[in-house]
mmCIF file of C-alpha atoms and ligand atoms in Angstrom:
data_model
loop_
_atom_site.group_PDB
_atom_site.id
_atom_site.type_symbol
_atom_site.label_atom_id
_atom_site.label_comp_id
_atom_site.label_asym_id
_atom_site.label_seq_id
_atom_site.Cartn_x
_atom_site.Cartn_y
_atom_site.Cartn_z
ATOM 1 C CA UNK B 147 -6.828 -24.227 -13.354
ATOM 2 C CA UNK B 148 -9.387 -27.323 -14.526
ATOM 3 C CA UNK B 149 -12.680 -24.918 -16.361
ATOM 4 C CA UNK B 150 -15.500 -26.523 -13.847
ATOM 5 C CA UNK B 151 -18.904 -24.179 -14.240
ATOM 6 C CA UNK B 152 -21.200 -24.282 -10.899
ATOM 7 C CA UNK B 153 -23.975 -22.163 -10.327
ATOM 8 C CA UNK B 154 -23.684 -20.781 -7.191
ATOM 9 C CA UNK B 155 -26.437 -18.490 -5.432
ATOM 10 C CA UNK B 156 -25.966 -14.986 -5.759
ATOM 11 C CA UNK B 157 -25.393 -13.328 -2.574
ATOM 12 C CA UNK B 158 -27.592 -10.416 -1.196
ATOM 13 C CA UNK B 159 -25.001 -7.932 0.530
ATOM 14 C CA UNK B 160 -26.898 -5.729 3.262
ATOM 15 C CA UNK B 161 -26.490 -2.143 3.669
ATOM 16 C CA UNK B 162 -23.732 -1.382 6.495
ATOM 17 C CA UNK B 163 -25.657 -1.120 9.654
ATOM 18 C CA UNK B 164 -25.987 2.382 11.075
ATOM 19 C CA UNK B 165 -25.696 2.606 14.859
ATOM 20 C CA UNK B 166 -26.684 5.647 16.691
ATOM 21 C CA UNK B 167 -24.285 7.984 17.975
ATOM 22 C CA UNK B 168 -23.392 6.921 21.877
ATOM 23 C CA UNK B 169 -22.937 9.843 24.149
ATOM 24 C CA UNK B 170 -19.534 9.159 26.038
ATOM 25 C CA UNK B 171 -21.713 8.376 29.439
ATOM 26 C CA UNK B 172 -23.784 6.382 27.304
ATOM 27 C CA UNK B 173 -20.722 4.053 25.972
ATOM 28 C CA UNK B 174 -19.000 4.289 29.370
ATOM 29 C CA UNK B 175 -22.060 2.795 31.168
ATOM 30 C CA UNK B 176 -22.347 -0.065 28.136
ATOM 31 C CA UNK B 177 -18.897 -0.796 28.671
ATOM 32 C CA UNK B 178 -18.852 -1.154 32.241
ATOM 33 C CA UNK B 179 -22.241 -3.384 32.067
ATOM 34 C CA UNK B 180 -20.630 -5.702 29.560
ATOM 35 C CA UNK B 181 -17.430 -6.082 31.526
ATOM 36 C CA UNK B 182 -19.649 -6.902 34.933
ATOM 37 C CA UNK B 183 -21.582 -9.480 33.161
ATOM 38 C CA UNK B 184 -18.703 -10.966 31.533
ATOM 39 C CA UNK B 185 -17.235 -11.669 35.323
ATOM 40 C CA UNK B 186 -20.412 -13.006 36.475
ATOM 41 C CA UNK B 187 -21.308 -15.200 33.503
ATOM 42 C CA UNK B 188 -17.307 -16.477 33.334
ATOM 43 C CA UNK B 189 -17.577 -15.363 29.659
ATOM 44 C CA UNK B 190 -14.828 -14.010 27.545
ATOM 45 C CA UNK B 191 -15.167 -11.832 24.349
ATOM 46 C CA UNK B 192 -13.612 -13.113 21.300
ATOM 47 C CA UNK B 193 -13.441 -10.550 18.555
ATOM 48 C CA UNK B 194 -11.981 -10.159 15.041
ATOM 49 C CA UNK B 195 -9.790 -7.787 13.675
ATOM 50 C CA UNK B 196 -12.677 -6.295 11.626
ATOM 51 C CA UNK B 197 -15.236 -5.917 14.295
ATOM 52 C CA UNK B 198 -15.782 -2.052 15.674
ATOM 53 C CA UNK B 199 -12.601 -0.928 17.426
ATOM 54 C CA UNK B 200 -14.400 -0.688 20.469
ATOM 55 C CA UNK B 201 -15.369 -4.244 20.486
ATOM 56 C CA UNK B 202 -11.538 -5.316 19.838
ATOM 57 C CA UNK B 203 -10.644 -2.913 22.927
ATOM 58 C CA UNK B 204 -12.945 -4.355 25.465
ATOM 59 C CA UNK B 205 -12.258 -8.145 24.409
ATOM 60 C CA UNK B 206 -8.428 -7.130 25.391
ATOM 61 C CA UNK B 207 -9.340 -5.037 28.548
ATOM 62 C CA UNK B 208 -11.416 -8.072 29.847
ATOM 63 C CA UNK B 209 -8.653 -10.837 29.466
ATOM 64 C CA UNK B 210 -10.617 -11.662 26.008
ATOM 65 C CA UNK B 211 -8.796 -11.613 22.681
ATOM 66 C CA UNK B 212 -8.867 -10.053 19.094
ATOM 67 C CA UNK B 213 -7.538 -12.416 16.558
ATOM 68 C CA UNK B 214 -7.687 -13.813 13.047
ATOM 69 C CA UNK B 215 -9.694 -16.444 12.257
ATOM 70 C CA UNK B 216 -7.314 -18.958 13.207
ATOM 71 C CA UNK B 217 -6.444 -17.509 16.397
ATOM 72 C CA UNK B 218 -10.054 -17.072 17.425
ATOM 73 C CA UNK B 219 -10.790 -20.951 17.086
ATOM 74 C CA UNK B 220 -7.584 -21.604 19.130
ATOM 75 C CA UNK B 221 -8.020 -19.215 22.053
ATOM 76 C CA UNK B 222 -11.352 -20.486 22.732
ATOM 77 C CA UNK B 223 -10.171 -23.954 23.146
ATOM 78 C CA UNK B 224 -7.220 -22.955 25.313
ATOM 79 C CA UNK B 225 -9.754 -20.323 27.628
ATOM 80 C CA UNK B 226 -11.487 -21.450 30.946
ATOM 81 C CA UNK B 227 -14.765 -19.484 30.358
ATOM 82 C CA UNK B 228 -18.037 -21.150 30.274
ATOM 83 C CA UNK B 229 -19.300 -18.720 27.794
ATOM 84 C CA UNK B 230 -17.251 -17.635 24.510
ATOM 85 C CA UNK B 231 -18.838 -14.427 23.363
ATOM 86 C CA UNK B 232 -17.814 -14.227 19.416
ATOM 87 C CA UNK B 233 -17.987 -10.920 17.864
ATOM 88 C CA UNK B 234 -17.230 -11.547 14.385
ATOM 89 C CA UNK B 235 -19.477 -13.576 11.758
ATOM 90 C CA UNK B 236 -21.425 -16.536 11.881
ATOM 91 C CA UNK B 237 -18.749 -19.047 10.908
ATOM 92 C CA UNK B 238 -16.607 -17.908 13.683
ATOM 93 C CA UNK B 239 -19.237 -18.483 16.410
ATOM 94 C CA UNK B 240 -19.746 -22.142 14.669
ATOM 95 C CA UNK B 241 -16.214 -22.897 14.729
ATOM 96 C CA UNK B 242 -16.273 -22.188 18.413
ATOM 97 C CA UNK B 243 -19.094 -23.937 18.886
ATOM 98 C CA UNK B 244 -18.023 -27.214 17.163
ATOM 99 C CA UNK B 245 -14.555 -27.056 19.009
ATOM 100 C CA UNK B 246 -16.389 -26.339 22.567
ATOM 101 C CA UNK B 247 -19.226 -28.050 22.633
ATOM 102 C CA UNK B 248 -19.680 -28.091 26.217
ATOM 103 C CA UNK B 249 -19.299 -24.294 26.316
ATOM 104 C CA UNK B 250 -22.301 -21.745 25.405
ATOM 105 C CA UNK B 251 -21.174 -19.634 22.771
ATOM 106 C CA UNK B 252 -23.360 -16.563 22.071
ATOM 107 C CA UNK B 253 -23.174 -13.748 18.935
ATOM 108 C CA UNK B 254 -24.571 -10.431 19.170
ATOM 109 C CA UNK B 255 -25.799 -10.871 15.706
ATOM 110 C CA UNK B 256 -26.991 -14.184 14.239
ATOM 111 C CA UNK B 257 -27.593 -12.781 10.748
ATOM 112 C CA UNK B 258 -23.752 -11.681 10.524
ATOM 113 C CA UNK B 259 -22.776 -14.055 7.611
ATOM 114 C CA UNK B 260 -20.318 -13.982 4.886
ATOM 115 C CA UNK B 261 -20.595 -13.845 1.295
ATOM 116 C CA UNK B 262 -18.370 -16.805 1.223
ATOM 117 C CA UNK B 263 -20.414 -18.935 3.180
ATOM 118 C CA UNK B 264 -23.608 -17.906 1.669
ATOM 119 C CA UNK B 265 -21.863 -18.455 -1.742
ATOM 120 C CA UNK B 266 -21.025 -22.304 -0.609
ATOM 121 C CA UNK B 267 -24.239 -24.259 0.274
ATOM 122 C CA UNK B 268 -23.646 -27.726 1.756
ATOM 123 C CA UNK B 269 -26.016 -29.522 -0.815
ATOM 124 C CA UNK B 270 -24.498 -28.174 -3.833
ATOM 125 C CA UNK B 271 -21.171 -28.412 -2.210
ATOM 126 C CA UNK B 272 -21.406 -32.415 -1.427
ATOM 127 C CA UNK B 273 -22.653 -32.597 -5.062
ATOM 128 C CA UNK B 274 -19.375 -30.879 -6.359
ATOM 129 C CA UNK B 275 -17.295 -33.209 -3.919
ATOM 130 C CA UNK B 276 -19.165 -36.297 -4.942
ATOM 131 C CA UNK B 277 -17.988 -35.754 -8.820
ATOM 132 C CA UNK B 278 -14.342 -35.708 -7.615
ATOM 133 C CA UNK B 279 -13.985 -38.373 -5.134
ATOM 134 C CA UNK B 280 -9.936 -38.870 -5.756
ATOM 135 C CA UNK B 281 -9.382 -35.026 -4.859
ATOM 136 C CA UNK B 282 -8.920 -34.071 -1.088
ATOM 137 C CA UNK B 283 -11.381 -31.397 0.138
ATOM 138 C CA UNK B 284 -9.832 -28.508 1.535
ATOM 139 C CA UNK B 285 -12.347 -25.880 2.640
ATOM 140 C CA UNK B 286 -11.750 -22.425 4.013
ATOM 141 C CA UNK B 287 -12.870 -21.459 7.720
ATOM 142 C CA UNK B 288 -15.419 -19.393 5.986
ATOM 143 C CA UNK B 289 -18.159 -22.035 5.454
ATOM 144 C CA UNK B 290 -20.966 -23.325 7.525
ATOM 145 C CA UNK B 291 -20.607 -26.448 9.999
ATOM 146 C CA UNK B 292 -22.164 -28.570 7.249
ATOM 147 C CA UNK B 293 -19.548 -27.839 4.342
ATOM 148 C CA UNK B 294 -16.745 -28.507 7.102
ATOM 149 C CA UNK B 295 -18.403 -31.822 7.851
ATOM 150 C CA UNK B 296 -17.984 -32.393 4.341
ATOM 151 C CA UNK B 297 -14.389 -31.675 3.937
ATOM 152 C CA UNK B 298 -10.504 -33.354 4.818
ATOM 153 C CA UNK B 299 -9.171 -30.327 5.695
ATOM 154 C CA UNK B 300 -10.305 -26.695 7.010
ATOM 155 C CA UNK B 301 -7.854 -24.172 7.007
ATOM 156 C CA UNK B 302 -7.571 -20.479 7.577
ATOM 157 C CA UNK B 303 -5.855 -17.649 5.132
ATOM 158 C CA UNK B 304 -2.835 -18.186 7.723
ATOM 159 C CA UNK B 305 -2.042 -21.770 7.328
ATOM 160 C CA UNK B 306 -3.533 -22.483 3.786
ATOM 161 C CA UNK B 307 -0.056 -22.226 2.004
ATOM 162 C CA UNK B 308 1.457 -24.307 4.811
ATOM 163 C CA UNK B 309 -1.381 -27.278 4.500
ATOM 164 C CA UNK B 310 -1.579 -27.111 0.619
ATOM 165 C CA UNK B 311 2.278 -27.335 0.498
ATOM 166 C CA UNK B 312 2.109 -30.481 2.842
ATOM 167 C CA UNK B 313 -0.812 -32.066 0.503
ATOM 168 C CA UNK B 314 1.095 -31.148 -2.571
ATOM 169 C CA UNK B 315 4.035 -33.257 -1.208
ATOM 170 C CA UNK B 316 2.149 -36.145 -0.641
ATOM 171 C CA UNK B 317 0.841 -35.993 -4.019
ATOM 172 C CA UNK B 318 -2.637 -35.588 -3.404
ATOM 173 C CA UNK B 319 -5.122 -33.443 -5.866
ATOM 174 C CA UNK B 320 -6.803 -30.796 -4.231
ATOM 175 C CA UNK B 321 -10.523 -29.690 -4.728
ATOM 176 C CA UNK B 322 -10.779 -25.901 -2.813
ATOM 177 C CA UNK B 323 -13.843 -24.043 -1.832
ATOM 178 C CA UNK B 324 -14.935 -21.674 -1.578
ATOM 179 C CA UNK B 325 -13.173 -18.599 -2.621
ATOM 180 C CA UNK B 326 -11.741 -18.570 -5.732
ATOM 181 C CA UNK B 327 -9.289 -15.843 -5.431
ATOM 182 C CA UNK B 328 -7.586 -17.127 -2.358
ATOM 183 C CA UNK B 329 -7.507 -20.600 -4.196
ATOM 184 C CA UNK B 330 -6.188 -19.348 -6.933
ATOM 185 C CA UNK B 331 -3.175 -17.524 -4.996
ATOM 186 C CA UNK B 332 -2.456 -20.780 -3.014
ATOM 187 C CA UNK B 333 -1.984 -22.385 -6.503
ATOM 188 C CA UNK B 334 -0.047 -20.187 -8.033
ATOM 189 C CA UNK B 335 2.506 -20.083 -5.061
ATOM 190 C CA UNK B 336 2.677 -23.810 -4.025
ATOM 191 C CA UNK B 337 2.043 -25.161 -7.819
ATOM 192 C CA UNK B 338 -0.616 -27.705 -6.377
ATOM 193 C CA UNK B 339 -3.224 -29.308 -8.859
ATOM 194 C CA UNK B 340 -6.403 -27.681 -7.784
ATOM 195 C CA UNK B 341 -9.818 -27.317 -8.951
ATOM 196 C CA UNK B 342 -11.867 -24.551 -7.345
ATOM 197 C CA UNK B 343 -15.336 -23.389 -6.071
ATOM 198 C CA UNK B 344 -16.260 -19.996 -7.459
ATOM 199 C CA UNK B 345 -17.276 -18.077 -4.510
ATOM 200 C CA UNK B 346 -15.486 -14.906 -3.337
ATOM 201 C CA UNK B 347 -15.410 -11.959 -0.600
ATOM 202 C CA UNK B 348 -17.493 -8.919 -1.791
ATOM 203 C CA UNK B 349 -15.290 -6.922 0.353
ATOM 204 C CA UNK B 350 -11.928 -7.944 -0.716
ATOM 205 C CA UNK B 351 -13.198 -8.360 -4.656
ATOM 206 C CA UNK B 352 -13.975 -4.855 -4.612
ATOM 207 C CA UNK B 353 -10.363 -3.515 -4.715
ATOM 208 C CA UNK B 354 -9.354 -1.798 -8.080
ATOM 209 C CA UNK B 355 -6.159 -2.337 -9.447
ATOM 210 C CA UNK B 356 -5.967 0.738 -11.519
ATOM 211 C CA UNK B 357 -6.691 3.184 -9.007
ATOM 212 C CA UNK B 358 -4.162 1.145 -6.398
ATOM 213 C CA UNK B 359 -1.515 1.993 -9.191
ATOM 214 C CA UNK B 360 -2.155 5.363 -9.267
ATOM 215 C CA UNK B 361 -2.563 5.745 -5.472
ATOM 216 C CA UNK B 362 0.766 3.893 -5.541
ATOM 217 C CA UNK B 363 2.875 6.320 -7.764
ATOM 218 C CA UNK B 364 1.227 8.783 -5.603
ATOM 219 C CA UNK B 365 3.114 7.400 -2.525
ATOM 220 C CA UNK B 366 6.035 5.395 -3.896
ATOM 221 C CA UNK B 367 7.334 5.005 -0.416
ATOM 222 C CA UNK B 368 4.384 2.799 0.743
ATOM 223 C CA UNK B 369 4.191 -0.931 1.259
ATOM 224 C CA UNK B 370 1.216 -2.489 -0.283
ATOM 225 C CA UNK B 371 -0.220 -4.606 1.905
ATOM 226 C CA UNK B 372 -2.868 -7.238 0.472
ATOM 227 C CA UNK B 373 -5.268 -9.664 2.219
ATOM 228 C CA UNK B 374 -5.441 -12.906 -0.377
ATOM 229 C CA UNK B 375 -9.108 -12.992 -0.877
ATOM 230 C CA UNK B 376 -8.268 -10.008 -3.232
ATOM 231 C CA UNK B 377 -8.381 -10.538 -7.006
ATOM 232 C CA UNK B 378 -5.122 -11.620 -8.262
ATOM 233 C CA UNK B 379 -4.098 -8.534 -10.297
ATOM 234 C CA UNK B 380 -4.397 -6.593 -6.995
ATOM 235 C CA UNK B 381 -2.470 -9.517 -5.141
ATOM 236 C CA UNK B 382 0.263 -9.028 -8.027
ATOM 237 C CA UNK B 383 0.555 -5.644 -6.609
ATOM 238 C CA UNK B 384 1.363 -6.464 -3.101
ATOM 239 C CA UNK B 385 4.656 -6.348 -1.440
ATOM 240 C CA UNK B 386 3.027 -8.633 1.692
ATOM 241 C CA UNK B 387 0.485 -10.905 0.846
ATOM 242 C CA UNK B 388 -1.337 -12.484 3.766
ATOM 243 C CA UNK B 389 -3.835 -13.052 6.730
ATOM 244 C CA UNK B 390 -4.970 -10.378 8.804
ATOM 245 C CA UNK B 391 -2.133 -11.384 11.399
ATOM 246 C CA UNK B 392 0.449 -11.129 8.796
ATOM 247 C CA UNK B 393 -0.437 -7.757 7.565
ATOM 248 C CA UNK B 394 -0.356 -6.182 11.090
ATOM 249 C CA UNK B 395 2.810 -8.142 11.468
ATOM 250 C CA UNK B 396 4.338 -6.351 8.300
ATOM 251 C CA UNK B 397 3.245 -2.668 9.343
ATOM 252 C CA UNK B 398 5.003 -3.147 12.969
ATOM 253 C CA UNK B 399 8.079 -4.988 11.174
ATOM 254 C CA UNK B 400 8.689 -3.124 7.898
ATOM 255 C CA UNK B 401 10.729 0.183 7.854
ATOM 256 C CA UNK B 402 8.456 1.927 5.633
ATOM 257 C CA UNK B 403 6.557 4.474 7.266
ATOM 258 C CA UNK B 404 3.659 4.593 5.120
ATOM 259 C CA UNK B 405 1.227 1.317 4.121
ATOM 260 C CA UNK B 406 -1.363 1.204 1.599
ATOM 261 C CA UNK B 407 -4.252 -1.454 2.880
ATOM 262 C CA UNK B 408 -6.420 -3.883 0.944
ATOM 263 C CA UNK B 409 -8.514 -5.287 3.282
ATOM 264 C CA UNK B 410 -11.325 -4.459 5.831
ATOM 265 C CA UNK B 411 -10.711 -0.996 7.332
ATOM 266 C CA UNK B 412 -11.396 -2.537 11.269
ATOM 267 C CA UNK B 413 -7.823 -3.704 11.001
ATOM 268 C CA UNK B 414 -6.504 -0.220 11.219
ATOM 269 C CA UNK B 415 -7.529 -0.196 15.137
ATOM 270 C CA UNK B 416 -4.892 -2.418 15.748
ATOM 271 C CA UNK B 417 -2.645 -1.655 13.432
ATOM 272 C CA UNK B 418 -2.602 1.980 14.797
ATOM 273 C CA UNK B 419 -2.491 0.946 18.276
ATOM 274 C CA UNK B 420 0.903 -1.305 17.604
ATOM 275 C CA UNK B 421 2.514 1.462 15.276
ATOM 276 C CA UNK B 422 1.433 4.731 15.665
ATOM 277 C CA UNK B 423 3.926 6.663 13.960
ATOM 278 C CA UNK B 424 3.302 4.937 10.479
ATOM 279 C CA UNK B 425 0.982 6.382 8.257
ATOM 280 C CA UNK B 426 -1.897 3.844 6.882
ATOM 281 C CA UNK B 427 -4.200 4.363 3.407
ATOM 282 C CA UNK B 428 -6.984 2.454 2.667
ATOM 283 C CA UNK B 429 -6.739 0.735 -0.797
ATOM 284 C CA UNK B 430 -9.374 2.206 -3.179
ATOM 285 C CA UNK B 431 -12.229 0.199 -3.974
ATOM 286 C CA UNK B 432 -13.876 2.416 -6.529
ATOM 287 C CA UNK B 433 -12.442 2.123 -10.271
ATOM 288 C CA UNK B 434 -13.696 4.053 -13.194
ATOM 289 C CA UNK B 435 -17.432 3.386 -13.906
ATOM 290 C CA UNK B 436 -17.608 1.253 -10.611
ATOM 291 C CA UNK B 437 -19.231 1.805 -7.320
ATOM 292 C CA UNK B 438 -18.483 -0.097 -3.838
ATOM 293 C CA UNK B 439 -21.035 -1.935 -2.082
ATOM 294 C CA UNK B 440 -19.028 -2.405 0.893
ATOM 295 C CA UNK B 441 -16.509 -0.253 0.462
ATOM 296 C CA UNK B 442 -13.638 -1.643 2.762
ATOM 297 C CA UNK B 443 -16.100 -2.437 5.286
ATOM 298 C CA UNK B 444 -17.664 -5.869 5.973
ATOM 299 C CA UNK B 445 -21.418 -5.082 6.280
ATOM 300 C CA UNK B 446 -21.743 -8.346 8.292
ATOM 301 C CA UNK B 447 -18.908 -7.546 10.551
ATOM 302 C CA UNK B 448 -20.490 -4.256 11.112
ATOM 303 C CA UNK B 449 -23.547 -6.117 12.932
ATOM 304 C CA UNK B 450 -21.691 -6.370 15.622
ATOM 305 C CA UNK B 451 -21.964 -3.336 18.293
ATOM 306 C CA UNK B 452 -21.815 -2.822 22.125
ATOM 307 C CA UNK B 453 -25.728 -2.548 22.283
ATOM 308 C CA UNK B 454 -26.360 -6.013 20.903
ATOM 309 C CA UNK B 455 -23.223 -7.584 22.744
ATOM 310 C CA UNK B 456 -24.645 -5.999 25.898
ATOM 311 C CA UNK B 457 -28.451 -7.536 24.836
ATOM 312 C CA UNK B 458 -27.220 -10.893 24.453
ATOM 313 C CA UNK B 459 -25.369 -11.146 27.605
ATOM 314 C CA UNK B 460 -28.034 -9.795 29.488
ATOM 315 C CA UNK B 461 -30.748 -12.113 27.833
ATOM 316 C CA UNK B 462 -28.809 -15.075 27.119
ATOM 317 C CA UNK B 463 -29.981 -14.881 23.338
ATOM 318 C CA UNK B 464 -28.553 -15.849 20.122
ATOM 319 C CA UNK B 465 -27.065 -18.899 21.321
ATOM 320 C CA UNK B 466 -25.164 -21.024 18.547
ATOM 321 C CA UNK B 467 -26.582 -24.300 18.720
ATOM 322 C CA UNK B 468 -24.746 -27.323 16.630
ATOM 323 C CA UNK B 469 -25.983 -31.100 16.490
ATOM 324 C CA UNK B 470 -23.449 -33.324 18.408
ATOM 325 C CA UNK B 471 -23.161 -35.502 15.295
ATOM 326 C CA UNK B 472 -22.578 -32.331 12.898
ATOM 327 C CA UNK B 473 -20.213 -30.978 15.354
ATOM 328 C CA UNK B 474 -18.305 -34.645 15.688
ATOM 329 C CA UNK B 475 -17.961 -34.615 11.741
ATOM 330 C CA UNK B 476 -17.211 -30.776 11.145
ATOM 331 C CA UNK B 477 -14.269 -30.903 14.282
ATOM 332 C CA UNK B 478 -12.573 -33.647 12.858
ATOM 333 C CA UNK B 479 -11.137 -31.621 9.375
ATOM 334 C CA UNK B 480 -10.725 -28.355 12.036
ATOM 335 C CA UNK B 481 -8.680 -30.281 14.665
ATOM 336 C CA UNK B 482 -6.352 -31.505 11.904
ATOM 337 C CA UNK B 483 -5.726 -27.956 10.948
ATOM 338 C CA UNK B 484 -4.896 -26.816 14.731
ATOM 339 C CA UNK B 485 -2.723 -29.729 15.007
ATOM 340 C CA UNK B 486 -0.779 -29.257 12.063
ATOM 341 C CA UNK B 487 -1.026 -25.604 13.156
ATOM 342 C CA UNK B 488 1.184 -26.709 16.160
ATOM 343 C CA UNK B 489 3.532 -28.396 13.972
ATOM 344 C CA UNK B 490 4.566 -25.057 12.848
ATOM 345 C CA UNK B 491 4.555 -22.800 15.860
HETATM 346 P P1 LIG E 43 -8.075 -14.018 8.695
HETATM 347 O O1 LIG E 43 -8.261 -15.242 8.905
HETATM 348 O O2 LIG E 43 -6.922 -13.392 7.859
HETATM 349 O O3 LIG E 43 -8.317 -12.881 9.719
HETATM 350 O O4 LIG E 43 -9.701 -13.670 7.553
HETATM 351 C C1 LIG E 43 -10.822 -14.045 8.266
HETATM 352 C C2 LIG E 43 -11.784 -13.043 6.948
HETATM 353 O O5 LIG E 43 -12.832 -13.223 6.888
HETATM 354 C C3 LIG E 43 -10.901 -12.174 6.228
HETATM 355 O O6 LIG E 43 -11.960 -11.764 5.368
HETATM 356 FE FE1 LIG E 44 -16.370 -12.531 4.784
HETATM 357 FE FE2 LIG E 44 -15.171 -11.318 3.064
HETATM 358 FE FE3 LIG E 44 -16.524 -10.329 5.298
HETATM 359 FE FE4 LIG E 44 -14.404 -11.924 5.502
HETATM 360 S S1 LIG E 44 -14.336 -9.350 5.120
HETATM 361 S S2 LIG E 44 -16.120 -12.033 6.692
HETATM 362 S S3 LIG E 44 -14.537 -13.127 3.774
HETATM 363 S S4 LIG E 44 -17.580 -11.270 3.679
#
């Protein structure tokens, strides 16, 4: 790996939001009103696997989807809805808007960002790209519309390896941003010539290898599942490394009855639904002398709730706006990924 130093902003991690407990009656009322409003407004709910399980379930019950970031992007383009309500983080709503400029895109909370997005400001990133004009710029979906517009390819964790292999076969050198851990994993796996932007995911960065090894020794029959935004030494412990979809698939398809899971704990909702007989254990986020900021719960994903979902549908607030020119530029590398993904289906 080339040694390049870049000063990136320090990301302030918010506290995990505390939502008031709802009575069974209040919850049922909220869900009922949300369902009615989605129908009246010809809207669909598109939720990520890390959001509150009630939002995930509601998305599926109402004809929307719960998915990884690639599938969320795809779902919006294939839907006939006029309104997409994206329960996830800001880049997911922006990607939906970029791909569906004629649709209204709402989000329960516009401040729900991502440490990777925050750690890669467009002006600094653009200056970095200018220094390496001979590199193909590949950015992870967890970035702003402006950063996407500066790239040649956008990728998500489920397609990143395939895209980089493809570029390597074409003899291209890659400038990768913003997740250094995912970038390193891809480089190690593909052998591609890559330089990296040094941001990271505050949630996955907290998984601790020594504690994981100890946990593993206590459960020798468990398979270890790791999202590739985790540090290299944690990835090295994995039986399966992959996107949220790939990790869910592993739980349903592997014969193991126990799994240690190193990703946001919101994913357990879908894993439990699909494989109720399997035991799921959270990978440790606290090592000796360390405390966790997020403790395997993304604080920004946690900003989505039934209450603010209800509010945006009721008031039509929190709409994502992206200028047509920016959307046009950012759509090119996203569409390139979607077209490439079709060849892999
Ligand atoms: P996936 O695309 O694997 O769902 O990941 C998105 C994400 O933000 C993981 O932290
Ligand atoms: Fe971003 Fe990490 Fe949260 Fe995913 S889990 S949205 S990468 S901060």
